[in-house]
Short mmCIF file of C-alpha atoms and ligand atoms in Angstrom, two decimals:
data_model
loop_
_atom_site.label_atom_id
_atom_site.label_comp_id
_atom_site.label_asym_id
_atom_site.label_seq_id
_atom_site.Cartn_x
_atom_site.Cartn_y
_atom_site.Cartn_z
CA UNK A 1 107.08 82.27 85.89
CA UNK A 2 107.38 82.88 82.55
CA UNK A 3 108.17 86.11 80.91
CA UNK A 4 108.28 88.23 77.59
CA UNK A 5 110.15 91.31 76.45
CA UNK A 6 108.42 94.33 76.72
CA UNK A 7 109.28 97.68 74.96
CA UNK A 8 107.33 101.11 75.44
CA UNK A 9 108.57 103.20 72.43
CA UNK A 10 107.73 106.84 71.94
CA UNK A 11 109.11 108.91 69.18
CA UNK A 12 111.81 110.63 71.53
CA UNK A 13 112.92 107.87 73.45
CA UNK A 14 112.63 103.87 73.76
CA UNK A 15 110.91 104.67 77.98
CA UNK A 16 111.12 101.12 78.52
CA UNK A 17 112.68 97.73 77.77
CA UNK A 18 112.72 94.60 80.16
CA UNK A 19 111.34 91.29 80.56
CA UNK A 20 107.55 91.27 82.29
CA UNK A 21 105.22 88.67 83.56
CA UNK A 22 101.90 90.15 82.17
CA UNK A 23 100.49 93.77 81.05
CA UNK A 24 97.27 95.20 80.68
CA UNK A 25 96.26 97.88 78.71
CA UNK A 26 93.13 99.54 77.77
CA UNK A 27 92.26 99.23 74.04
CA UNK A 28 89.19 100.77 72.08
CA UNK A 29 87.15 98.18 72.91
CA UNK A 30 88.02 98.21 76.62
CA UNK A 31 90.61 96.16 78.89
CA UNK A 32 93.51 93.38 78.08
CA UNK A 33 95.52 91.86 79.51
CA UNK A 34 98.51 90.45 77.69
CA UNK A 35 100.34 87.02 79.10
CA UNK A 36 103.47 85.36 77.74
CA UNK A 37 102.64 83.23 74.49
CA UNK A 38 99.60 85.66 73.52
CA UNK A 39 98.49 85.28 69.15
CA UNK A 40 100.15 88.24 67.50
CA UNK A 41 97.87 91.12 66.90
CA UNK A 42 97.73 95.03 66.43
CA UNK A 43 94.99 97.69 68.14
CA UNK A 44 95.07 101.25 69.27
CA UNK A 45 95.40 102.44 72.99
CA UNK A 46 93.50 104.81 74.76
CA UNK A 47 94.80 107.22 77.17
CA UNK A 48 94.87 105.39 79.73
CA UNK A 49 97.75 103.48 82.23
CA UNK A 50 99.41 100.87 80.87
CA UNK A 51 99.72 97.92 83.97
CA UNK A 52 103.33 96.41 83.73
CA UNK A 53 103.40 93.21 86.64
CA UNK A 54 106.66 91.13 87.16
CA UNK A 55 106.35 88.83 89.87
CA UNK A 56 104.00 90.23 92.78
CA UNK A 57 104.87 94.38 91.63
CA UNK A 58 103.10 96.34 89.26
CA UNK A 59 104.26 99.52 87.55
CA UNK A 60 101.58 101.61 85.97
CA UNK A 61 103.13 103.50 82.94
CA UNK A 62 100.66 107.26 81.30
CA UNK A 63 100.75 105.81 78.16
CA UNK A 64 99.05 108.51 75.60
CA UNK A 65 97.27 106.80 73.07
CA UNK A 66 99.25 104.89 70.39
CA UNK A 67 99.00 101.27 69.80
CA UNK A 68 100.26 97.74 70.95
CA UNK A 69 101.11 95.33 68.90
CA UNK A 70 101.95 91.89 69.86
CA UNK A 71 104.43 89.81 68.12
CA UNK A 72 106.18 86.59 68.24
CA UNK A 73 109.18 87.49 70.12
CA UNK A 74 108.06 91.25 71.86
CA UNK A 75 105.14 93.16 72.61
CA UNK A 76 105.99 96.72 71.42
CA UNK A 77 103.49 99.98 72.87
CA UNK A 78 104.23 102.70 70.66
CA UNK A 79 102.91 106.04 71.59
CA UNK A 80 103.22 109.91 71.32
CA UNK A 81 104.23 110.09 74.87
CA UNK A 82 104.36 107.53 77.31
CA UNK A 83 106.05 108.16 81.14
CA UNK A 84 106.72 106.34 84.23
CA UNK A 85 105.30 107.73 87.55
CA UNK A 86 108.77 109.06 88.92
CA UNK A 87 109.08 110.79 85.32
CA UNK A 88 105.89 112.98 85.55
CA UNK A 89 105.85 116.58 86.93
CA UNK A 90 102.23 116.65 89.23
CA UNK A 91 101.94 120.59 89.63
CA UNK A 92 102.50 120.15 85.33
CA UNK A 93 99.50 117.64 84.82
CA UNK A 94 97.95 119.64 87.16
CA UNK A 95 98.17 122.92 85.23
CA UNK A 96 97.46 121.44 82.10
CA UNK A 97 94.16 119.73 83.20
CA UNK A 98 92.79 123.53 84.49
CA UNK A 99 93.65 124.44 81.24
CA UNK A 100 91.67 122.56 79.57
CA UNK A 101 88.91 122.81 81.82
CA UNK A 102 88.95 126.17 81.26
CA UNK A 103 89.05 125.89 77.47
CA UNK A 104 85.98 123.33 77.64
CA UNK A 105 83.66 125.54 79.96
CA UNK A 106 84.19 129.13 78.06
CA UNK A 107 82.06 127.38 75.29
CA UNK A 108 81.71 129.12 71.55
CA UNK A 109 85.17 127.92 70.25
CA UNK A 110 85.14 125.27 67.43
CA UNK A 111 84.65 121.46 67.39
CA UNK A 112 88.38 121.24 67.08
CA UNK A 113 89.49 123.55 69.70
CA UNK A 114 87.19 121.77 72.07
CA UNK A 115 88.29 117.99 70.74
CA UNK A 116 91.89 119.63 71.51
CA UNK A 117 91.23 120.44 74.96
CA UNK A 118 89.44 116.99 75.82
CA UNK A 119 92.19 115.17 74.49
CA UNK A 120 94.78 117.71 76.49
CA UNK A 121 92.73 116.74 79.58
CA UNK A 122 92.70 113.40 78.96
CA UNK A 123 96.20 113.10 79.23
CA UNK A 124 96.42 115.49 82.24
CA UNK A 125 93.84 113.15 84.04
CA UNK A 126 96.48 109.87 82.89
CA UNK A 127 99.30 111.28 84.49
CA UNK A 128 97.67 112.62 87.27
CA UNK A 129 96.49 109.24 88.12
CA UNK A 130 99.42 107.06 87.10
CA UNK A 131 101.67 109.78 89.58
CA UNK A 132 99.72 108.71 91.98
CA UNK A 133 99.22 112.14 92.92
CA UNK A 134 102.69 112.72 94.16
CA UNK A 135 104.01 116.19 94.25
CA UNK A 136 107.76 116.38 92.85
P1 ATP B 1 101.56 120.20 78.51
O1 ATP B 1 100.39 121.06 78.14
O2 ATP B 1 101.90 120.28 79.97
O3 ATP B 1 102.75 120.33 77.59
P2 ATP B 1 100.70 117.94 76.96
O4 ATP B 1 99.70 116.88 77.29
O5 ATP B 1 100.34 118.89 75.88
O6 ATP B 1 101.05 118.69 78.34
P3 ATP B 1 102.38 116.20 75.45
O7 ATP B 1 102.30 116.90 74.10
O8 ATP B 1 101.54 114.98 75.66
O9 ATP B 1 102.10 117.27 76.63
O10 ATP B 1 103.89 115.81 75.77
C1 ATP B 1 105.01 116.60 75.34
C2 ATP B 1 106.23 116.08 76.06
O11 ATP B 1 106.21 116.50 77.43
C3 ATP B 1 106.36 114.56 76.10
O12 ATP B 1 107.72 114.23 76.02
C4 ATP B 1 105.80 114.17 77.47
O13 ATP B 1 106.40 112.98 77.95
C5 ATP B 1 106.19 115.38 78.32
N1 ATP B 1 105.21 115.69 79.38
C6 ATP B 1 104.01 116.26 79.22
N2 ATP B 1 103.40 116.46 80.40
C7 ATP B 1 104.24 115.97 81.34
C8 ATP B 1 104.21 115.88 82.78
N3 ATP B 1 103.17 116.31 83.48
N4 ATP B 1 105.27 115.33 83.41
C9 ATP B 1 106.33 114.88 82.71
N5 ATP B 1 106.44 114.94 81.37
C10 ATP B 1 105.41 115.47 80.69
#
């Protein structure tokens, strides 16, 4: 089966670096999936899991936003924050979703304050779902 190099880059730390079968990601327009051989190209991310598959096993990564950009020889995902599911801290997620529940039912605060907390809870909900919902 053939196989490209994929990197997950975030501006702390490269989270990820091996050779993979396939991906998918979700973009702004919706779902891809991303095979060896695939026309270069750049688009954004949502937050959303990243699908990584070599052979029959597929990792999901919380990739927060960012973009993916396919070149010749790699297909690089660079995001704010991006974590495997052993990496993320559950009870964390967790307390940052009520958070922002909390922030987006007291009403009256500003359009930014309240595009904050979606975007805070849409990361909580990511991780929550790539961890599988495993307490650590
Ligand atoms: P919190 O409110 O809990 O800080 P956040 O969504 O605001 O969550 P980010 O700004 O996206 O956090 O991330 C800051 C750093 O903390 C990143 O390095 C990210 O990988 C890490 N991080 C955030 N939440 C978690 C988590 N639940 N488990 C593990 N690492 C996390």
């Amino acid at each position: 089966m053939s196989t490209f190099l994929l990197e997950i880059v975030t501006p702390d730390r490269l989270v990820y670096s091996e050779q993979v079968n396939s991906i998918t990601v979700r973009g702004i327009e919706g779902e891809l999936g991303i095979l060896p051989g695939h026309i270069p190209f750049v688009t954004p991310l949502q937050v959303a899991p990243v699908n990584v598959k070599i052979g029959s096993q597929v990792t999901p990564f919380a990739v927060q936003g960012g973009f993916v950009e396919v070149r010749k020889d790699k297909v690089v995902i660079l995001a704010e924050s991006a974590e495997r599911p052993e990496e993320i801290d559950f009870e964390r997620a967790e307390a940052a979703k009520e958070r922002a529940e909390t922030r987006l039912n007291a009403g009256r605060q500003d359009e930014v304050d309240h595009r904050r907390a979606e975007l805070s809870l849409q990361r909580a909900m990511n991780r929550i779902k790539v961890s599988g919902g495993i307490k650590h």
